[in-house]
Coordinates of C-alpha atoms in Angstrom, one line a residue:
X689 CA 0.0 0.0 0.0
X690 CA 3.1 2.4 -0.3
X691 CA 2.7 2.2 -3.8
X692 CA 0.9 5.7 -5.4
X693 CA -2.1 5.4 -7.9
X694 CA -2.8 7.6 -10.6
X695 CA -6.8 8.0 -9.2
X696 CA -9.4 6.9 -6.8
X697 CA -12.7 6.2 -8.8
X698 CA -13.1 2.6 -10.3
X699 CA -15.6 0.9 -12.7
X700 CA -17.4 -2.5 -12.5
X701 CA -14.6 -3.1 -15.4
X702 CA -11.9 -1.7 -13.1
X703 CA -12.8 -4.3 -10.5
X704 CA -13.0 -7.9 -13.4
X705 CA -9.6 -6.8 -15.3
X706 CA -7.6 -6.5 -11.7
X707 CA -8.9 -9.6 -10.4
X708 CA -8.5 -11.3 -13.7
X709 CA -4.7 -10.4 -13.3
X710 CA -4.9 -11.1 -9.3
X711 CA -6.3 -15.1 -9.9
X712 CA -3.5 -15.4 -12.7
X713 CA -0.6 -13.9 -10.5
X714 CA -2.1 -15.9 -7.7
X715 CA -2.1 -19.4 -9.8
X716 CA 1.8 -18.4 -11.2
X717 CA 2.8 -17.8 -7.7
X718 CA 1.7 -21.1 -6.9
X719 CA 3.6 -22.8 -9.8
X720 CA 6.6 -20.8 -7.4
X721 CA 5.9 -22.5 -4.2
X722 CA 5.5 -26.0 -6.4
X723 CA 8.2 -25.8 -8.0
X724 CA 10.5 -24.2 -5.4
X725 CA 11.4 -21.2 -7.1
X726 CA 11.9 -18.8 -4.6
X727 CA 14.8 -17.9 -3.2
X728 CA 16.9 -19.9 -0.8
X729 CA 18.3 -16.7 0.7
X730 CA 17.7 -16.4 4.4
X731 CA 18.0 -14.4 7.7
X732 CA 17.6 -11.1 6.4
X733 CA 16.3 -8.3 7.9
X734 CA 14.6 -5.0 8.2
X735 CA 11.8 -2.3 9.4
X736 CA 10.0 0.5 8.7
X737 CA 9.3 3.3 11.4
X738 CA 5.7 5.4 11.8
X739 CA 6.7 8.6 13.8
X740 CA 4.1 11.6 14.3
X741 CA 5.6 15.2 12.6
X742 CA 4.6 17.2 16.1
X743 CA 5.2 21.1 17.3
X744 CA 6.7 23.1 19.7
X745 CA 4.1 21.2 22.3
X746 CA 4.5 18.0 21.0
X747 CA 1.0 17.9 19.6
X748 CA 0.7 17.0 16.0
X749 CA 1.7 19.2 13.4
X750 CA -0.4 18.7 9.9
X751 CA 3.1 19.6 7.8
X752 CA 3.7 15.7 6.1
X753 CA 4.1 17.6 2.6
X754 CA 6.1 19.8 3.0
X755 CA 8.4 18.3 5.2
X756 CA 9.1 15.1 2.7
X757 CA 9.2 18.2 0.2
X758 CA 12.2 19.0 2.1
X759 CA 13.6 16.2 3.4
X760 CA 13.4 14.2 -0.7
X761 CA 14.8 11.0 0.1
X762 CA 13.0 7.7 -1.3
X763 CA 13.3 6.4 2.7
X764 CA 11.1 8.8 4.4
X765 CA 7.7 8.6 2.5
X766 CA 3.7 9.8 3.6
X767 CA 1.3 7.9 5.9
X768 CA -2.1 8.1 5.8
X769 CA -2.3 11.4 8.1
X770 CA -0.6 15.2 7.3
X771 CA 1.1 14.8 10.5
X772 CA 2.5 11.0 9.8
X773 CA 5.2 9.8 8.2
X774 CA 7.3 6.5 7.6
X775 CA 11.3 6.1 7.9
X776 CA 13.0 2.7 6.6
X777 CA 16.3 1.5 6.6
X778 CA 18.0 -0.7 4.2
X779 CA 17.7 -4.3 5.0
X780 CA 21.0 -6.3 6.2
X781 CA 21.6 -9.8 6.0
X782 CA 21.4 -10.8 10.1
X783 CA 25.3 -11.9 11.2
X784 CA 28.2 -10.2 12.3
X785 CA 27.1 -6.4 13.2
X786 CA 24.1 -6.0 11.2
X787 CA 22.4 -4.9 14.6
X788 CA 24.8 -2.3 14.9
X789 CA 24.5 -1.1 11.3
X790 CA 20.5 -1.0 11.6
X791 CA 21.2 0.9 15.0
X792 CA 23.3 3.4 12.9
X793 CA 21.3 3.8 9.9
X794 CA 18.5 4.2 11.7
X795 CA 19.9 7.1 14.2
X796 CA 21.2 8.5 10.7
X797 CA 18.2 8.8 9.1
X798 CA 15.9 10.2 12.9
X799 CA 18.4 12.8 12.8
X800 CA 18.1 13.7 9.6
X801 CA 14.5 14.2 9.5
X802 CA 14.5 15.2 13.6
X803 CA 16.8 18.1 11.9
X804 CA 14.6 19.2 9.2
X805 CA 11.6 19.0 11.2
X806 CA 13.4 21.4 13.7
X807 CA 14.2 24.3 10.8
X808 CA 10.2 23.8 10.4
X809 CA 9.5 24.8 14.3
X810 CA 8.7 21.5 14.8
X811 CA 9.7 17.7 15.6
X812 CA 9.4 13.9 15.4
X813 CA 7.7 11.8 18.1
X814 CA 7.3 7.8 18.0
X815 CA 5.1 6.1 20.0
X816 CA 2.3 3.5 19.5
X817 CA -1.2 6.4 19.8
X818 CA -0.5 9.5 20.7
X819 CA -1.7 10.7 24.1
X820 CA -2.1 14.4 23.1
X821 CA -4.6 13.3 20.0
X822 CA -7.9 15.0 19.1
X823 CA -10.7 13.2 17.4
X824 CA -11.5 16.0 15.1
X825 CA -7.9 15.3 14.1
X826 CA -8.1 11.9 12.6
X827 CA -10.8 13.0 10.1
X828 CA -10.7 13.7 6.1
X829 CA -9.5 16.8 6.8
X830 CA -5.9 15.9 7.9
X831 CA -5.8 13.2 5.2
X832 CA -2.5 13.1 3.1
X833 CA -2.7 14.1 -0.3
X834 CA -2.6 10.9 -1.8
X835 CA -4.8 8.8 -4.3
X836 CA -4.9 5.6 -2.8
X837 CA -5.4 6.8 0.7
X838 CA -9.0 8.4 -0.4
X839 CA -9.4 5.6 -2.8
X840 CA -9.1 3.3 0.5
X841 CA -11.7 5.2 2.3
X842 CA -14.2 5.3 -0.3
X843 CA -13.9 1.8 -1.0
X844 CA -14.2 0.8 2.7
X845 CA -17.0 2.3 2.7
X846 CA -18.4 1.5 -0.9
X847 CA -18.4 -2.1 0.8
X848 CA -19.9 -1.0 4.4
X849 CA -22.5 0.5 2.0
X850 CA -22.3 4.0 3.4
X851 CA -22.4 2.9 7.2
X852 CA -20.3 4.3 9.9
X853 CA -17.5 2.7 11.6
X854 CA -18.3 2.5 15.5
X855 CA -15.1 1.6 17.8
X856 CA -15.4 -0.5 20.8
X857 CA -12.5 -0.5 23.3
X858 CA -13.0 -1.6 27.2
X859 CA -10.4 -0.7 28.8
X860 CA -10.0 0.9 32.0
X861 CA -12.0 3.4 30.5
X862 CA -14.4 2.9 27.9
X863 CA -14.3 4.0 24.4
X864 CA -17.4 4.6 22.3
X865 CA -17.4 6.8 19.2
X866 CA -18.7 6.6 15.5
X867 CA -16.9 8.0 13.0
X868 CA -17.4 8.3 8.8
X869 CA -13.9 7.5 7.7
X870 CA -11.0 5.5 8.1
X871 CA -8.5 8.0 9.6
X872 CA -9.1 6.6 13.4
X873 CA -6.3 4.3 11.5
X874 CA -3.4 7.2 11.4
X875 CA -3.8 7.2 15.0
X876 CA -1.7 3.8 15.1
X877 CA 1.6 4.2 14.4
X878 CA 4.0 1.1 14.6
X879 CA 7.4 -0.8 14.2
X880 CA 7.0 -2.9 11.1
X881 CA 9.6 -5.6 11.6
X882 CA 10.7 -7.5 8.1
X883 CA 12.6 -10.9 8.0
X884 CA 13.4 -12.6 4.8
X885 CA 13.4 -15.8 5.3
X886 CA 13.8 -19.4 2.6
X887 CA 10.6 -21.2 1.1
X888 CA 12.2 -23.8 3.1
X889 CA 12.2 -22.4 6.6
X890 CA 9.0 -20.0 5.6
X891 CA 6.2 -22.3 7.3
X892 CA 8.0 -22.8 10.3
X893 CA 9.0 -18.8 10.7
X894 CA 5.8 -17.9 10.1
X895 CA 4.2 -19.5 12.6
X896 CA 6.9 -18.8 15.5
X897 CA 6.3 -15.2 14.1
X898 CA 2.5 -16.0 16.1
X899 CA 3.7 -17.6 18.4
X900 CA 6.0 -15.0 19.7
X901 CA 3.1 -11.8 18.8
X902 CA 2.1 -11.4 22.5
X903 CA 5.4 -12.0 24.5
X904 CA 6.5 -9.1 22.2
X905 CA 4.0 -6.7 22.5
X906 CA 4.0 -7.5 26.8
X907 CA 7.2 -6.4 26.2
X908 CA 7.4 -3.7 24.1
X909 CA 3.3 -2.1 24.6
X910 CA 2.9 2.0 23.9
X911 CA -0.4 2.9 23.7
X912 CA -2.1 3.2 26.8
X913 CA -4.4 6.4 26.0
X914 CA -6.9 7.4 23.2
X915 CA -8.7 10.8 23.7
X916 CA -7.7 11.0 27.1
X917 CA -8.7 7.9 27.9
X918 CA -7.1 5.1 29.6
X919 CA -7.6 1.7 27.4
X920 CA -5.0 -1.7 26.8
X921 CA -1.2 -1.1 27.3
X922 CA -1.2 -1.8 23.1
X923 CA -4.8 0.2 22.3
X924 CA -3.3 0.7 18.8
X925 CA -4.4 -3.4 18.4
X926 CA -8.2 -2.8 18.7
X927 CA -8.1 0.9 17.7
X928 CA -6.1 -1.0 13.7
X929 CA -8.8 -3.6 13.5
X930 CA -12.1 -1.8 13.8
X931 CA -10.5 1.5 11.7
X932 CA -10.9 -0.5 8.0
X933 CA -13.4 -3.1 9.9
X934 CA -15.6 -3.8 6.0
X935 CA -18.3 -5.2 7.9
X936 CA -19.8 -8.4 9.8
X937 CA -20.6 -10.1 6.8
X938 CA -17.0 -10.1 5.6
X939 CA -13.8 -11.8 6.7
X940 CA -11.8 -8.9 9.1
X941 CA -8.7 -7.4 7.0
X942 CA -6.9 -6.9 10.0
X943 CA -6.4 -10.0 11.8
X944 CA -4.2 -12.2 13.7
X945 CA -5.7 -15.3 12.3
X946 CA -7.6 -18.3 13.5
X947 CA -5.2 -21.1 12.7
X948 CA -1.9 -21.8 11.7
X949 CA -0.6 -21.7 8.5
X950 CA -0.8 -25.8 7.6
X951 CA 1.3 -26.5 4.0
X952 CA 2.7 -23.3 2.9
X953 CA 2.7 -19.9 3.1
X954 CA 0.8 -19.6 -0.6
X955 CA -2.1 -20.6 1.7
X956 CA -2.2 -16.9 2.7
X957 CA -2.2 -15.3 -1.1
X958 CA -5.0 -18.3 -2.3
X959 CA -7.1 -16.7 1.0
X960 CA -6.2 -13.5 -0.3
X961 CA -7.9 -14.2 -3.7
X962 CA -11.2 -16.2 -2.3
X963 CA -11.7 -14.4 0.8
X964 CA -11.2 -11.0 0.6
X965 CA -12.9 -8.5 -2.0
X966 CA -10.8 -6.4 -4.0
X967 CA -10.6 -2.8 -2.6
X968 CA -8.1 -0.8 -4.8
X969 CA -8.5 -2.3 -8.5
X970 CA -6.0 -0.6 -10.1
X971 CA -4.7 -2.0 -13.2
X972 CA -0.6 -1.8 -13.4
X973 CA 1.8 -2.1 -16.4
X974 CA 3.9 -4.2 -14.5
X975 CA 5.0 -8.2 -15.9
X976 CA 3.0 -10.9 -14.7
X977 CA 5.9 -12.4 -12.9
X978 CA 6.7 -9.4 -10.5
X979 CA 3.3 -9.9 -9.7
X980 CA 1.8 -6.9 -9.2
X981 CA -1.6 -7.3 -8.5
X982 CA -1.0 -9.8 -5.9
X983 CA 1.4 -7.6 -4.1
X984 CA -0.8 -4.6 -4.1
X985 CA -3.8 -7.1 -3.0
X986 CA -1.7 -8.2 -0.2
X987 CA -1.3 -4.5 0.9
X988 CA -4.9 -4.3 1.8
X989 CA -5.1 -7.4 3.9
X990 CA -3.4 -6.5 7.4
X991 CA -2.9 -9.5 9.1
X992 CA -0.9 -8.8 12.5
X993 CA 2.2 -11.5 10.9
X994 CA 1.7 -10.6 7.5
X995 CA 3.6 -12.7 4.3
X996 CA 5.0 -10.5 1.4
X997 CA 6.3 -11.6 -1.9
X998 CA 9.8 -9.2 -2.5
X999 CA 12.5 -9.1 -4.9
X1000 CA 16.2 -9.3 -4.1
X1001 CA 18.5 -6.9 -5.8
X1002 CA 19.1 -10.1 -8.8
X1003 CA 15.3 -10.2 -9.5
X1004 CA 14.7 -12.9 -7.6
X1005 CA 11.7 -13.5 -5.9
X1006 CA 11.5 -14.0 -2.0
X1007 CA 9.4 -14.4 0.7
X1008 CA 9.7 -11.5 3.8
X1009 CA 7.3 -12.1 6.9
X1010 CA 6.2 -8.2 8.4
X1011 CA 5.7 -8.8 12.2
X1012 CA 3.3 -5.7 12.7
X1013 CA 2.6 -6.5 16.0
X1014 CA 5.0 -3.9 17.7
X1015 CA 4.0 -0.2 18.5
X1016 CA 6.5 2.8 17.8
X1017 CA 8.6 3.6 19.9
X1018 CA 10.0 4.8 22.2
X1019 CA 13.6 5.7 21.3
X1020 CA 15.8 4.1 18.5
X1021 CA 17.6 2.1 20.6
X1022 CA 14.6 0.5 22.4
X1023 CA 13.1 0.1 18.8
X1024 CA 16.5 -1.9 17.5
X1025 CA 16.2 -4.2 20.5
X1026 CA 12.9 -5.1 20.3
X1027 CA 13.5 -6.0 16.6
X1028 CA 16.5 -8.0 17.7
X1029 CA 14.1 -10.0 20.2
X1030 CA 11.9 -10.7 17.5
X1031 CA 14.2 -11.7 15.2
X1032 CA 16.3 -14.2 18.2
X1033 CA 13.3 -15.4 19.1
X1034 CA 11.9 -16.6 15.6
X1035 CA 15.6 -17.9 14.9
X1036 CA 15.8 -20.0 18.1
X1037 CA 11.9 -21.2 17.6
X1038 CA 12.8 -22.7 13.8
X1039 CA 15.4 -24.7 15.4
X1040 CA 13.1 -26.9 17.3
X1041 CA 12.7 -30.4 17.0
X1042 CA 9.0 -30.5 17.2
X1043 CA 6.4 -28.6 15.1
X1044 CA 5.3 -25.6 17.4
X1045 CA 1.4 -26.3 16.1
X1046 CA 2.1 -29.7 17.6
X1047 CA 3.1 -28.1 21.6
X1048 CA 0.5 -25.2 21.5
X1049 CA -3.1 -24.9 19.8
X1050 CA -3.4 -21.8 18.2
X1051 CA -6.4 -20.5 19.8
X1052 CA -4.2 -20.2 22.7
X1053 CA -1.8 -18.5 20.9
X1054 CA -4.7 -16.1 19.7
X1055 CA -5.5 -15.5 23.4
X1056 CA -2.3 -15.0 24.2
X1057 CA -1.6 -12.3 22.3
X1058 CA -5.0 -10.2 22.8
X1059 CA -3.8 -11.0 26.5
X1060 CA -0.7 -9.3 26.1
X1061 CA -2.3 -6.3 23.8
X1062 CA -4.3 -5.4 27.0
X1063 CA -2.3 -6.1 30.1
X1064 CA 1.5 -5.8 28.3
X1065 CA 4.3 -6.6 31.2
X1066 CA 1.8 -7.7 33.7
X1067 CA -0.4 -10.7 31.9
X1068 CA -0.1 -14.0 32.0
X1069 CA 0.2 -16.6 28.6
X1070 CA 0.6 -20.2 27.9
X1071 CA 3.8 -21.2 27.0
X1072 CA 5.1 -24.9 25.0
X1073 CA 4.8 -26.8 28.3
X1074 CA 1.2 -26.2 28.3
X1075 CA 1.2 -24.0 31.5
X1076 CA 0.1 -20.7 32.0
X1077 CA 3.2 -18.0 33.6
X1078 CA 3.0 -14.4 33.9
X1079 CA 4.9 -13.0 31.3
X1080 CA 7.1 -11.2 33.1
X1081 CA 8.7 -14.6 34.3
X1082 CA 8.5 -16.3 30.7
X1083 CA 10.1 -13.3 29.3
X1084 CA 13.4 -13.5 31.8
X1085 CA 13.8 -16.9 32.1
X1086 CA 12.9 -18.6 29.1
X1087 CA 12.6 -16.2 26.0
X1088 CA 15.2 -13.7 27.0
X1089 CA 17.5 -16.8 26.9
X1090 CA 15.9 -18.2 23.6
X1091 CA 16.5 -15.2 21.9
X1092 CA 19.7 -14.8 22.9
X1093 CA 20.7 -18.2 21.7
X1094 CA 18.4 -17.5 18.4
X1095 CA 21.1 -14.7 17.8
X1096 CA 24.1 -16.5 18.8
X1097 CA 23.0 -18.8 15.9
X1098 CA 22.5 -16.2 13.2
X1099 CA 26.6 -15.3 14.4
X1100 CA 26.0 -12.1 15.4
X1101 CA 28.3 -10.7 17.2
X1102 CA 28.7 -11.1 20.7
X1103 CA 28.8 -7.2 22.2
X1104 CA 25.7 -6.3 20.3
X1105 CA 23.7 -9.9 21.3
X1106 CA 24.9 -8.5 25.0
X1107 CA 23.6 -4.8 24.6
X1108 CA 20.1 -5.2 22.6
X1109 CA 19.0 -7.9 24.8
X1110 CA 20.6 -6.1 27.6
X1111 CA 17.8 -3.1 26.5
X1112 CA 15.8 -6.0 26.8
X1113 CA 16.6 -7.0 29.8
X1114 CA 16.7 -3.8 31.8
X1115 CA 12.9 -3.2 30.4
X1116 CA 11.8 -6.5 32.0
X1117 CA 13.4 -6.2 35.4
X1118 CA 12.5 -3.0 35.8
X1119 CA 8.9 -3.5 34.4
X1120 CA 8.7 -0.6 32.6
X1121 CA 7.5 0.2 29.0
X1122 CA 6.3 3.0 27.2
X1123 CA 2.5 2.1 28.1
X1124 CA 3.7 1.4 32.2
X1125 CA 5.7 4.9 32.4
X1126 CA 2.8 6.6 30.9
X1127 CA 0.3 5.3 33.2
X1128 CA 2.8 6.0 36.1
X1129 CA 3.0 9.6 35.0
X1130 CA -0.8 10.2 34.7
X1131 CA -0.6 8.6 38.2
X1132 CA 1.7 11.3 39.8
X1133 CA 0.4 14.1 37.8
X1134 CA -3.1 13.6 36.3
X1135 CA -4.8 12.6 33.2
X1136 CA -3.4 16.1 31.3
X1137 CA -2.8 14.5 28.0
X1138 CA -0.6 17.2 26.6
X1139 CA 1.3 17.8 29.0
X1140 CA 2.3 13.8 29.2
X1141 CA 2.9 14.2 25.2
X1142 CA 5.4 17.3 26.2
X1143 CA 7.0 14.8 29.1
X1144 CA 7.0 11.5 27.1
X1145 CA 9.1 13.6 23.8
X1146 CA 11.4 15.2 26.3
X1147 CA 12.0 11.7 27.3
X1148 CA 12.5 10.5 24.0
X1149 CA 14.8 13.2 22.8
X1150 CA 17.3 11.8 25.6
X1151 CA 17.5 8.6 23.6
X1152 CA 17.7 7.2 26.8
X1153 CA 15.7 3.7 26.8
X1154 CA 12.6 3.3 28.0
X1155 CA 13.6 1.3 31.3
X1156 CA 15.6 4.5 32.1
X1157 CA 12.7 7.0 31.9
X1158 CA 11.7 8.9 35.4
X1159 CA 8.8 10.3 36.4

């Protein structure tokens, strides 16, 4: 969905050529999988960053255009709101100092922006939703200029026939509101974490990636508070899924799934096709084998582990998993480490004897992870052994290790395996993530919701990690 189109209104032809194109891309694709004709290259990864353009008071600041205007680099691109944007790094195969050089490239390109931002009177902030947020803001009006974001809107609600979307969040407070667009989604702003991975090891990666969804967001929640109200640790979970919610009467587009993946991941791309209506039918000019239509499809289905068909820098095609799961936030160095986690954790996971579908039934898993969404640090999951620990105890003595280990055998090198899972670490022991020191600061100091988006940046431009944070 980071791809522009040239318009947003379709025809009933629009809609037959693109998913004539989708069904053959689909079939040829699984010709790929068949055949084994994606690429064997493995352990590679990546992210993308969401980060809020915000002013002088930390609220945000509608200046999206202008500032990529400025900024013109092909790595800092729009989101769907004025005051949002998106930072990526290139990816790096994971051994030796890759973390480091993520770390690096990622600081580069903060500053970078943090730096043009400032010559605008103004500033970057990442965090999962934004304390300081006003409704009126996520509304048409603070829309990016973009084609495919108003063609998404009008075709959400081309299929919801015209109704409104109504959110439903119990929290500790309760959230209740009806709104006639999809911008509730800008408020969700998150650390899209990529890892190419072999057709081979693909199935197995995949389904770790579920696996480990909630003991990563216990660890890493940052979205306590909507409209100055008090919801899960991760509200950006909920607050995602009912913002492009089509209707009851078709399958959710953002989901975590009801089962495990079972033969391949092509499984995912055939659901694609059957289950879920085409959106966005634009036609592209692009070869059947780079599989355009598919790809662009794919970008309107948001599961919370979601597969992607790439291309390495030979042409070849790959398979990438997007672990979506994680909120922005709160500094770069916190952000790196909880990538690492995720990536040490999937790593050590693949290396298991038995078939994790075969230890764990995935509606656990499923409960798991909503679990964690709501009560981050302090909830409680099932784990392999089939018992049920607070996570605070799985995460130090069982997946802190795993991970570890899981980067040990990706060869990375020993210092940085020491210092991200350090971060790591530190965050557990001290119980504290973004979500827990914003709840302790409205609990010293009140629910003023700008003035804890003023503390929480002043934080964040220390770059000191999370665990560090005082009140």
């Amino acid at each position: 969905m980071g791809q522009e189109i040239p318009n947003s209104k379709f025809t009933k032809h629009d809609f037959v050529a693109f998913r004539e194109r989708l069904r053959t891309e689909t079939e040829l694709l699984g010709e790929y999988f068949r055949n084994n004709r994606l690429s064997s290259t493995d352990n590679v990864g990546g992210f993308e960053v969401e980060a809020w353009l915000v002013d002088k008071n930390a609220m945000p600041s509608p200046i999206n255009e202008e500032f990529l205007k400025q900024m013109n680099d092909p790595l800092v691109v729009h989101e769907l709101a004025v005051f949002n944007v998106e930072l990526n790094v290139e990816p790096q195969i994971l051994k030796d100092n890759a973390l480091q050089l993520l770390h690096s490239e990622l600081t580069m390109i903060w500053d970078r922006c943090r730096s043009k931002a400032r010559e605008m009177d103004a500033d970057m902030m990442t965090i999962g939703t934004h304390p300081g947020v006003i409704e009126e803001q996520l509304s048409l009006k603070y829309m990016s200029n973009s084609e495919r974001y108003r063609a998404l809107n009008d075709q959400v609600f081309d299929v919801r026939q015209g109704k409104p979307i109504k959110l439903h969040i119990r929290g500790h407070d309760y959230l209740h509101s009806t709104h006639h667009d999809v911008m509730t989604e800008a408020g969700t702003t998150s650390l899209q974490i990529h890892l190419q991975v072999s057709q081979e090891k693909s199935l197995a990666a995949y389904n770790a990636s579920q696996l480990v969804s909630a003991p990563l967001v216990a660890v890493s929640a940052n979205s306590p508070y909507l409209f100055g109200l008090d919801l899960w640790d991760e509200s950006r979970i909920p607050l995602f899924q009912q913002s492009v919610n089509v209707g009851e009467e078709y399958k959710a587009r953002v989901t975590f799934s009801h089962n495990y993946v079972q033969d391949s991941l092509f499984s995912c791309f055939a659901e694609n096709l059957e289950s879920f209506p085409v959106l966005i039918p634009i036609v592209l000019d692009e070869d059947v084998d780079k599989f355009p239509h598919l790809r662009f499809h794919n970008g309107t289905v948001w599961r919370w582990n979601r597969p992607l068909v790439g291309f390495d820098e030979t042409g070849e095609p790959h398979l990438r998993i997007e672990n979506r799961v994680v909120p922005s936030g709160p500094t770069v160095i916190d952000m790196v480490a909880n990538a690492a986690f995720y990536w040490g954790l999937v790593q050590a996971l693949t290396q298991l004897d038995d078939a994790l579908e075969d230890q764990i039934d995935f509606p656990v898993v499923r409960q798991n992870f909503y679990n964690a969404c709501r009560y981050s640090i302090e909830s409680s999951v099932y784990w392999l052994d089939g018992e049920l620990h607070p996570v605070y105890n799985l995460l130090l003595h069982r997946l802190l290790p795993m991970a570890w280990e899981g980067l040990r055998q990706l060869d990375i090198d020993q210092k940085d395996c020491d210092k991200y899972m350090g971060i790591i670490e530190k965050r557990i022991l001290s119980r504290q993530n973004g979500a827990i020191w914003q709840r302790k600061w409205v609990e010293k100091y009140g629910k003023d919701m700008d003035a804890l988006s003023r503390a929480y940046l002043q934080n964040q431009l220390s770059q000191l990690p999370v665990h560090e944070w005082t009140i």
